[in-house]
PDB file of C-alpha atoms in Angstrom:
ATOM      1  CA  UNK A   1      99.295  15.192 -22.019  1.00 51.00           C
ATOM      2  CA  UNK A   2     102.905  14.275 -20.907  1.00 84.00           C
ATOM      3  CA  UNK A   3     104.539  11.020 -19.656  1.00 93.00           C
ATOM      4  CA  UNK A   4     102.613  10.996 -15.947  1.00 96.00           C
ATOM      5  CA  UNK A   5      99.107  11.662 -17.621  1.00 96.00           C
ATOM      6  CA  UNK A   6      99.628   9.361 -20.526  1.00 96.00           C
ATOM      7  CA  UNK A   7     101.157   6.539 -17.330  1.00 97.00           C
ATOM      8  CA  UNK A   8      98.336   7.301 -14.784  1.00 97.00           C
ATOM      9  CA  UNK A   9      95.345   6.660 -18.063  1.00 96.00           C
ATOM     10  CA  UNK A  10      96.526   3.374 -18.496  1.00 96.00           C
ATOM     11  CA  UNK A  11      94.459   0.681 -17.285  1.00 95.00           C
ATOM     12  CA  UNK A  12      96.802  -2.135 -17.579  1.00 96.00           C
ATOM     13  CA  UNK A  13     100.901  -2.842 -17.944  1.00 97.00           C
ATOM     14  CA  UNK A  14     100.194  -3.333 -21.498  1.00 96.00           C
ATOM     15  CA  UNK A  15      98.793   0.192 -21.654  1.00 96.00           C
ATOM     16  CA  UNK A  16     101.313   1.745 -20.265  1.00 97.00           C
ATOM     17  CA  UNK A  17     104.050   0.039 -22.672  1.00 97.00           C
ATOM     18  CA  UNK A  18     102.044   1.476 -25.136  1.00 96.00           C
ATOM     19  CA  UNK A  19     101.004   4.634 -23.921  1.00 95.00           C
ATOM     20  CA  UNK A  20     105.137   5.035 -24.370  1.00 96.00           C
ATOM     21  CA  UNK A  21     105.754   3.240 -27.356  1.00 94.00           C
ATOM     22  CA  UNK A  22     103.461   5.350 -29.551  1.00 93.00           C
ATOM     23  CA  UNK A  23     105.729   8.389 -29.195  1.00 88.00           C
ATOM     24  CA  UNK A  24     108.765   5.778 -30.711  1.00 88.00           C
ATOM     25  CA  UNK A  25     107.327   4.105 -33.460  1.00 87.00           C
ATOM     26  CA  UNK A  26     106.385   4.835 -36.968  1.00 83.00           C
ATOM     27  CA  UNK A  27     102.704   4.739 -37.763  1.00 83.00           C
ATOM     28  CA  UNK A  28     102.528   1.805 -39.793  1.00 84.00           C
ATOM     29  CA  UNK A  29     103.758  -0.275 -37.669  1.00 84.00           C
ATOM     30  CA  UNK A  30     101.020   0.570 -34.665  1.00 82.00           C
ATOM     31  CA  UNK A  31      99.698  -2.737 -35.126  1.00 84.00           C
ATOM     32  CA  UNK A  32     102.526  -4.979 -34.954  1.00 88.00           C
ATOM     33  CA  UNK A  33     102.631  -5.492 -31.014  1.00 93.00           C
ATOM     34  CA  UNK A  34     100.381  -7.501 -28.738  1.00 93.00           C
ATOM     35  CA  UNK A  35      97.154  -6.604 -28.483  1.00 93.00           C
ATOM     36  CA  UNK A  36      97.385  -5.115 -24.862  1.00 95.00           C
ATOM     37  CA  UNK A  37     100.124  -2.879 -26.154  1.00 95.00           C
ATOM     38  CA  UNK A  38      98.398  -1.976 -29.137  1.00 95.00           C
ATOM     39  CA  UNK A  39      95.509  -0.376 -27.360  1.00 95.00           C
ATOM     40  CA  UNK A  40      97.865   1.712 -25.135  1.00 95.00           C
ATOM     41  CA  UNK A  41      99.306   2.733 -28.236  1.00 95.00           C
ATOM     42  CA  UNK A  42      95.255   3.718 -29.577  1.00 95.00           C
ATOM     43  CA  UNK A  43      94.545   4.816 -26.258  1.00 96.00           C
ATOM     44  CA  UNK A  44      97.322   7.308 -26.353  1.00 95.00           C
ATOM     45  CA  UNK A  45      96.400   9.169 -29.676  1.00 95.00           C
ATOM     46  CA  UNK A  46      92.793   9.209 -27.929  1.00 96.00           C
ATOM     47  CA  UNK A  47      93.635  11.097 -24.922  1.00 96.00           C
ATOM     48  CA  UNK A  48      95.856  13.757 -27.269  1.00 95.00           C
ATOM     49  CA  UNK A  49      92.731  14.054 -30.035  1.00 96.00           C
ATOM     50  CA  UNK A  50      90.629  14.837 -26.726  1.00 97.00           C
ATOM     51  CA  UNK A  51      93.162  16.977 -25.115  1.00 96.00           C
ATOM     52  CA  UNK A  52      93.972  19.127 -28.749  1.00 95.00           C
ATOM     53  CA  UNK A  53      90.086  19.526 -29.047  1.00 97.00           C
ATOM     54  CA  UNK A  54      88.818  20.922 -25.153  1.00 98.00           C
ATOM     55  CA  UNK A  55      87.825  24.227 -24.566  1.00 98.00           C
ATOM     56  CA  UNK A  56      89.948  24.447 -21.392  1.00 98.00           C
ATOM     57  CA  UNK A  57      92.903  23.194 -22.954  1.00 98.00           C
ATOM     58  CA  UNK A  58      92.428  26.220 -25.680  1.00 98.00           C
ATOM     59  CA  UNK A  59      92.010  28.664 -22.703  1.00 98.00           C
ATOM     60  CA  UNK A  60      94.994  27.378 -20.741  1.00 98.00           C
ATOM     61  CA  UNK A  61      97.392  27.546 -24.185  1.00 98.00           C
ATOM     62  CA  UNK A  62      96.460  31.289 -24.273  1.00 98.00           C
ATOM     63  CA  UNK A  63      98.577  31.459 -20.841  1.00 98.00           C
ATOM     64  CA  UNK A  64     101.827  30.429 -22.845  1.00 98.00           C
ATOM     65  CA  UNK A  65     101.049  31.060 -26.597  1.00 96.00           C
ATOM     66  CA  UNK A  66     102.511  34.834 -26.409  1.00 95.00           C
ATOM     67  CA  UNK A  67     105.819  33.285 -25.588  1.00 94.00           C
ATOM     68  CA  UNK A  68     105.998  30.260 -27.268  1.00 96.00           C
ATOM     69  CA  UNK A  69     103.323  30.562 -29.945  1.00 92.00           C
ATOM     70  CA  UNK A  70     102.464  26.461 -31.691  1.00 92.00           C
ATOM     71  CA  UNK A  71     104.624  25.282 -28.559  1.00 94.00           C
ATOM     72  CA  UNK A  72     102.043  26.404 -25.871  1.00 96.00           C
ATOM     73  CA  UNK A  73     100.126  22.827 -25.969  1.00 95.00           C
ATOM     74  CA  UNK A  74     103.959  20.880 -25.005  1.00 95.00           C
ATOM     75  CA  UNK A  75     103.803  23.305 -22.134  1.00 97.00           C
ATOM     76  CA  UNK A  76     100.642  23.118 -21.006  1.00 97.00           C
ATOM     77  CA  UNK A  77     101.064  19.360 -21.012  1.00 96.00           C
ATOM     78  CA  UNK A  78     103.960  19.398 -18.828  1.00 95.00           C
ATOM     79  CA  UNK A  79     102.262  21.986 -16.493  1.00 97.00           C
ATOM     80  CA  UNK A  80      99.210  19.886 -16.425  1.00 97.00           C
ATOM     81  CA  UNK A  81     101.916  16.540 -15.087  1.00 97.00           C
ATOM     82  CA  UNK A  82     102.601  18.758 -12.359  1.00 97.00           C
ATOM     83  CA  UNK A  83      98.752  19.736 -11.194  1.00 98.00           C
ATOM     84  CA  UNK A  84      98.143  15.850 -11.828  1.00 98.00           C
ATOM     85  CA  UNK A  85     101.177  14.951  -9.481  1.00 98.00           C
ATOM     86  CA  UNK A  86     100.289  17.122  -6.745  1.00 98.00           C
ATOM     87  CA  UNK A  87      96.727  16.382  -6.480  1.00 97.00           C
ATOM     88  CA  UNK A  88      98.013  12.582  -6.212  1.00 97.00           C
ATOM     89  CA  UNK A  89      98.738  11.531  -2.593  1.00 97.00           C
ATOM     90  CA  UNK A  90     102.563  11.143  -2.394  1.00 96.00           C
ATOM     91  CA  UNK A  91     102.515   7.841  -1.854  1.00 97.00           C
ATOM     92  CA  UNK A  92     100.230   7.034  -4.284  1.00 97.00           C
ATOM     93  CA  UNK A  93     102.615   9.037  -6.737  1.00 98.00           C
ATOM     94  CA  UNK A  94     105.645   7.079  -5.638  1.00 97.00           C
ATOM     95  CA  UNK A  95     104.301   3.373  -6.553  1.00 98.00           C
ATOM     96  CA  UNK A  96     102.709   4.430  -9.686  1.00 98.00           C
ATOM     97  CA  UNK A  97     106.111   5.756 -10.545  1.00 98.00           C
ATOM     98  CA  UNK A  98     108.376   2.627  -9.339  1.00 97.00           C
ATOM     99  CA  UNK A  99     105.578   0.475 -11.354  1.00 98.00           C
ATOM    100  CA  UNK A 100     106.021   2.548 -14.575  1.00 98.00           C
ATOM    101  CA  UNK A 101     109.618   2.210 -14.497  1.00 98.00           C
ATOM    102  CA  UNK A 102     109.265  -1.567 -13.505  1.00 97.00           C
ATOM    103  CA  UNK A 103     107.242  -2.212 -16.736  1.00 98.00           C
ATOM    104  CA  UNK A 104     108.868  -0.122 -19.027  1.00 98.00           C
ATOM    105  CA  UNK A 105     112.283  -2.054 -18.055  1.00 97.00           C
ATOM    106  CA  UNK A 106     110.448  -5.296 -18.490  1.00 97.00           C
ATOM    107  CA  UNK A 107     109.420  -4.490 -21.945  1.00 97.00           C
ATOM    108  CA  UNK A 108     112.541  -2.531 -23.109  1.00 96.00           C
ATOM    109  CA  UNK A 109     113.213  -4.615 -25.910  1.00 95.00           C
ATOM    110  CA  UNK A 110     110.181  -3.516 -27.772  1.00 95.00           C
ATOM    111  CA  UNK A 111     112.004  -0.109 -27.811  1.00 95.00           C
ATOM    112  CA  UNK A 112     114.655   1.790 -29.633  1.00 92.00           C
ATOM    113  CA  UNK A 113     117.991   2.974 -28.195  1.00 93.00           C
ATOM    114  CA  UNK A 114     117.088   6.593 -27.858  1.00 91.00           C
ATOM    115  CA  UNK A 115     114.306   4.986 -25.046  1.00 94.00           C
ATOM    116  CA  UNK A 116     116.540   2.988 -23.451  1.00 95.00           C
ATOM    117  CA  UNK A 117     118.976   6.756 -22.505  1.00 93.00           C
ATOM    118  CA  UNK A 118     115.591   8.803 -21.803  1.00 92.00           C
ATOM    119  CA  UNK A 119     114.058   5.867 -19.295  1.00 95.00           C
ATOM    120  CA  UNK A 120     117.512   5.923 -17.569  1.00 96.00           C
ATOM    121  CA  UNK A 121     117.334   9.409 -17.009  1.00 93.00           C
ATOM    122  CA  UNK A 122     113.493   8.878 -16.198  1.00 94.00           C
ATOM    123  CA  UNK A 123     114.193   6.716 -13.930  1.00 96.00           C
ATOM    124  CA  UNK A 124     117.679   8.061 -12.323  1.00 95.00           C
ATOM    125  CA  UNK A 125     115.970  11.198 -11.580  1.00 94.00           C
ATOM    126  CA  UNK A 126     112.137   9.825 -10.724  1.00 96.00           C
ATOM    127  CA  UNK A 127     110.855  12.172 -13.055  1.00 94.00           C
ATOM    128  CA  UNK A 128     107.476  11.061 -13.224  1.00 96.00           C
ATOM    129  CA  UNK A 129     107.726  11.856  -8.672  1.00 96.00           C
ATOM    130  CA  UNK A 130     109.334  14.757  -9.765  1.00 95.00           C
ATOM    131  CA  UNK A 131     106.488  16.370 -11.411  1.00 95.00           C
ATOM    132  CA  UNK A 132     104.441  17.414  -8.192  1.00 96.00           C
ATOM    133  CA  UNK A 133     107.904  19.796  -7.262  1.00 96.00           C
ATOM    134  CA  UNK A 134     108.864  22.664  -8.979  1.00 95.00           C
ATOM    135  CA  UNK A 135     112.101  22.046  -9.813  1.00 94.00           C
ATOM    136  CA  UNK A 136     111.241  18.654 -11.812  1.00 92.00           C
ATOM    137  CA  UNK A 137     108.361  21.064 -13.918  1.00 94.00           C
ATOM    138  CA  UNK A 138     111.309  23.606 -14.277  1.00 95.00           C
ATOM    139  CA  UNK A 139     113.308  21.017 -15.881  1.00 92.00           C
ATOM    140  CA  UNK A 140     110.873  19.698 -17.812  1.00 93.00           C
ATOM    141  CA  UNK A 141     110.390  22.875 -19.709  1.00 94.00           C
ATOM    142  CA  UNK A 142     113.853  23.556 -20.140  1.00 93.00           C
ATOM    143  CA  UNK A 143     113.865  19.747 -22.321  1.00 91.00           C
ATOM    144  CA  UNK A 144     110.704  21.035 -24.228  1.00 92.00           C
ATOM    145  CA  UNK A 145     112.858  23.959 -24.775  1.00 93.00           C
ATOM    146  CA  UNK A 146     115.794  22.512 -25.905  1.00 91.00           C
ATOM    147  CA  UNK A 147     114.104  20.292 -27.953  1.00 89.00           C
ATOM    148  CA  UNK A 148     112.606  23.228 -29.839  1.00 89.00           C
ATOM    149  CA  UNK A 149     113.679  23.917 -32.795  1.00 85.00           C
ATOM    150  CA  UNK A 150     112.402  27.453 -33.263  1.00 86.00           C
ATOM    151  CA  UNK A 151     112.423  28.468 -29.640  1.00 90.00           C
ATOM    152  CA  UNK A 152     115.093  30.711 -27.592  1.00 90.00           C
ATOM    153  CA  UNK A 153     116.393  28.292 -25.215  1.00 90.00           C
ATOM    154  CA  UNK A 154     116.186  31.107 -22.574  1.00 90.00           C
ATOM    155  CA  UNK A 155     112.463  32.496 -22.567  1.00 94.00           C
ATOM    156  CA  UNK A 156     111.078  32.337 -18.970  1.00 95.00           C
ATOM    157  CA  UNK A 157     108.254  29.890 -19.811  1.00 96.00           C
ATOM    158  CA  UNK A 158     108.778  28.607 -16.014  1.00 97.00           C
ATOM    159  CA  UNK A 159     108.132  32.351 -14.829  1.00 97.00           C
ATOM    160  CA  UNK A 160     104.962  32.335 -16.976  1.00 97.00           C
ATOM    161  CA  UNK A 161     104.057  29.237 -15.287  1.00 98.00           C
ATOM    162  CA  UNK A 162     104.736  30.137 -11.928  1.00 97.00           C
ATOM    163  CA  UNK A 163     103.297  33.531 -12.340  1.00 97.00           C
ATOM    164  CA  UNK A 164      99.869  31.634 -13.985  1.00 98.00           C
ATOM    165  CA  UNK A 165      99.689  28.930 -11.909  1.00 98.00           C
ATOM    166  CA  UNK A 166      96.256  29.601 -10.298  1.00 98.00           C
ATOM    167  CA  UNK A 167      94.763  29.746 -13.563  1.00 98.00           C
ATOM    168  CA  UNK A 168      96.452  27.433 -15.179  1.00 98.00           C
ATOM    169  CA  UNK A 169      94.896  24.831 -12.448  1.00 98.00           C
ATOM    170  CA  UNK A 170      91.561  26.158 -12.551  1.00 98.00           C
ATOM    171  CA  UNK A 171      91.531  25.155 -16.311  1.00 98.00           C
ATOM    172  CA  UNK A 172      93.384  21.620 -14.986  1.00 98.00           C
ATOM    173  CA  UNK A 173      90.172  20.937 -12.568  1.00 98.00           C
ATOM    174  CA  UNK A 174      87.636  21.154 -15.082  1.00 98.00           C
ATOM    175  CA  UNK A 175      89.727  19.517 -17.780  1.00 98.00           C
ATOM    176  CA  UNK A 176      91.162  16.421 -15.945  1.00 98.00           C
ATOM    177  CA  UNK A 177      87.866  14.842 -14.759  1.00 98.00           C
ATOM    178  CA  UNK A 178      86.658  14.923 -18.637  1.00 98.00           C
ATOM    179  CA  UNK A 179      90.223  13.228 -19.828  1.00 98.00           C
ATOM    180  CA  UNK A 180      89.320  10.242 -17.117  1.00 97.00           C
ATOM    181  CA  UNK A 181      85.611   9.849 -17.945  1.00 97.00           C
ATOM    182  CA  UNK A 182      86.450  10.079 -21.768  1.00 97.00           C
ATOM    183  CA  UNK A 183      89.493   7.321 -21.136  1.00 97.00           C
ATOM    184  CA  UNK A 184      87.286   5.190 -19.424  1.00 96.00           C
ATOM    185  CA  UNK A 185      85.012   5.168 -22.138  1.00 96.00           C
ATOM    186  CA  UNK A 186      87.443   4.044 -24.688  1.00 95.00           C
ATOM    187  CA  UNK A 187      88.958   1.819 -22.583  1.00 93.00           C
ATOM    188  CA  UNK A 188      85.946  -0.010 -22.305  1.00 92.00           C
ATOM    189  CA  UNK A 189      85.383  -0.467 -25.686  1.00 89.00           C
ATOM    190  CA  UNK A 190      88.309  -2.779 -25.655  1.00 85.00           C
ATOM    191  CA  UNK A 191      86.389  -5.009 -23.354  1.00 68.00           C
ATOM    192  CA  UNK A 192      83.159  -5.927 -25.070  1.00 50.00           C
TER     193      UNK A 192
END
């Protein structure tokens, strides 16, 4: 999942540091934060081993994988943000994202440089609000683009989307309510 799944599955400020870190740190050196942080950081690589492995996740790739072959899951993850963000009530969308940004900028020291640009931008632009619009999903696939090494930077992945969307939520609804019950689960193993 992308940054407002991996945000909304945390279940603490500690999680969500982590839930962000893991994507900036080598994997050696997992264990070398807090506690707190180092379960958002397991938590994290839960919720994408669970994600890679669901049937409806498979089905939904199928919608992009003609156009952007091993890239479809980065898509359907961004995709998935924007079902997430619209099926949030708007105000409920807004604090989680002003609290995300909040911790993230509390904890910034824990992160390297290239963070510190991308939450600017993050936060300059409200991405994680910016999910439930179109426009904020069409940028977001234009970064996985340009990120992508293999990929032409102008394939209409945001057509695909737009022209798929019905299905592409269909496999959201049935996929989503797993992710949360499966999350919950492993969060509470940190609680025994």
């Amino acid at each position: 999942m992308n940054f407002l799944a991996h945000s909304y599955l945390a279940f603490s400020d500690g999680h969500i540091v982590g839930q962000f870190l893991q994507d900036f740190i080598r994997n050696k050196d997992r264990f070398s934060f807090p506690p707190e942080i180092v379960e958002g950081i397991l938590l994290h690589r839960e919720i994408d081993t669970f994600t890679d492995a669901h049937p409806e996740i498979h089905e939904a790739k199928k919608v992009f994988s003609p156009l952007v072959r091993l890239y479809s899951g980065a898509f359907v993850d961004v995709a998935f943000d924007y079902f997430l963000a619209n099926n949030l009530p708007e105000e409920t969308l807004k604090l989680h994202a002003e609290r995300v940004y909040g911790v993230l900028r509390h904890h910034l020291h824990l992160f390297p440089p290239p963070f510190h640009r991308m939450l600017e931008g993050m936060e300059r632009d409200n991405w994680l609000y910016h999910y439930r619009e179109e426009q904020g999903i069409h940028f977001s696939f234009r970064n996985v683009l340009n990120k992508a090494r293999y990929l032409d930077k102008n394939l209409a992945v945001f057509e695909v989307f737009l022209n798929s969307r019905p299905q592409l939520e269909a496999h959201f609804m049935i996929f989503f309510p797993d992710l949360v019950r499966h999350a919950e689960t492993f969060n509470s193993r940190f609680r025994i």
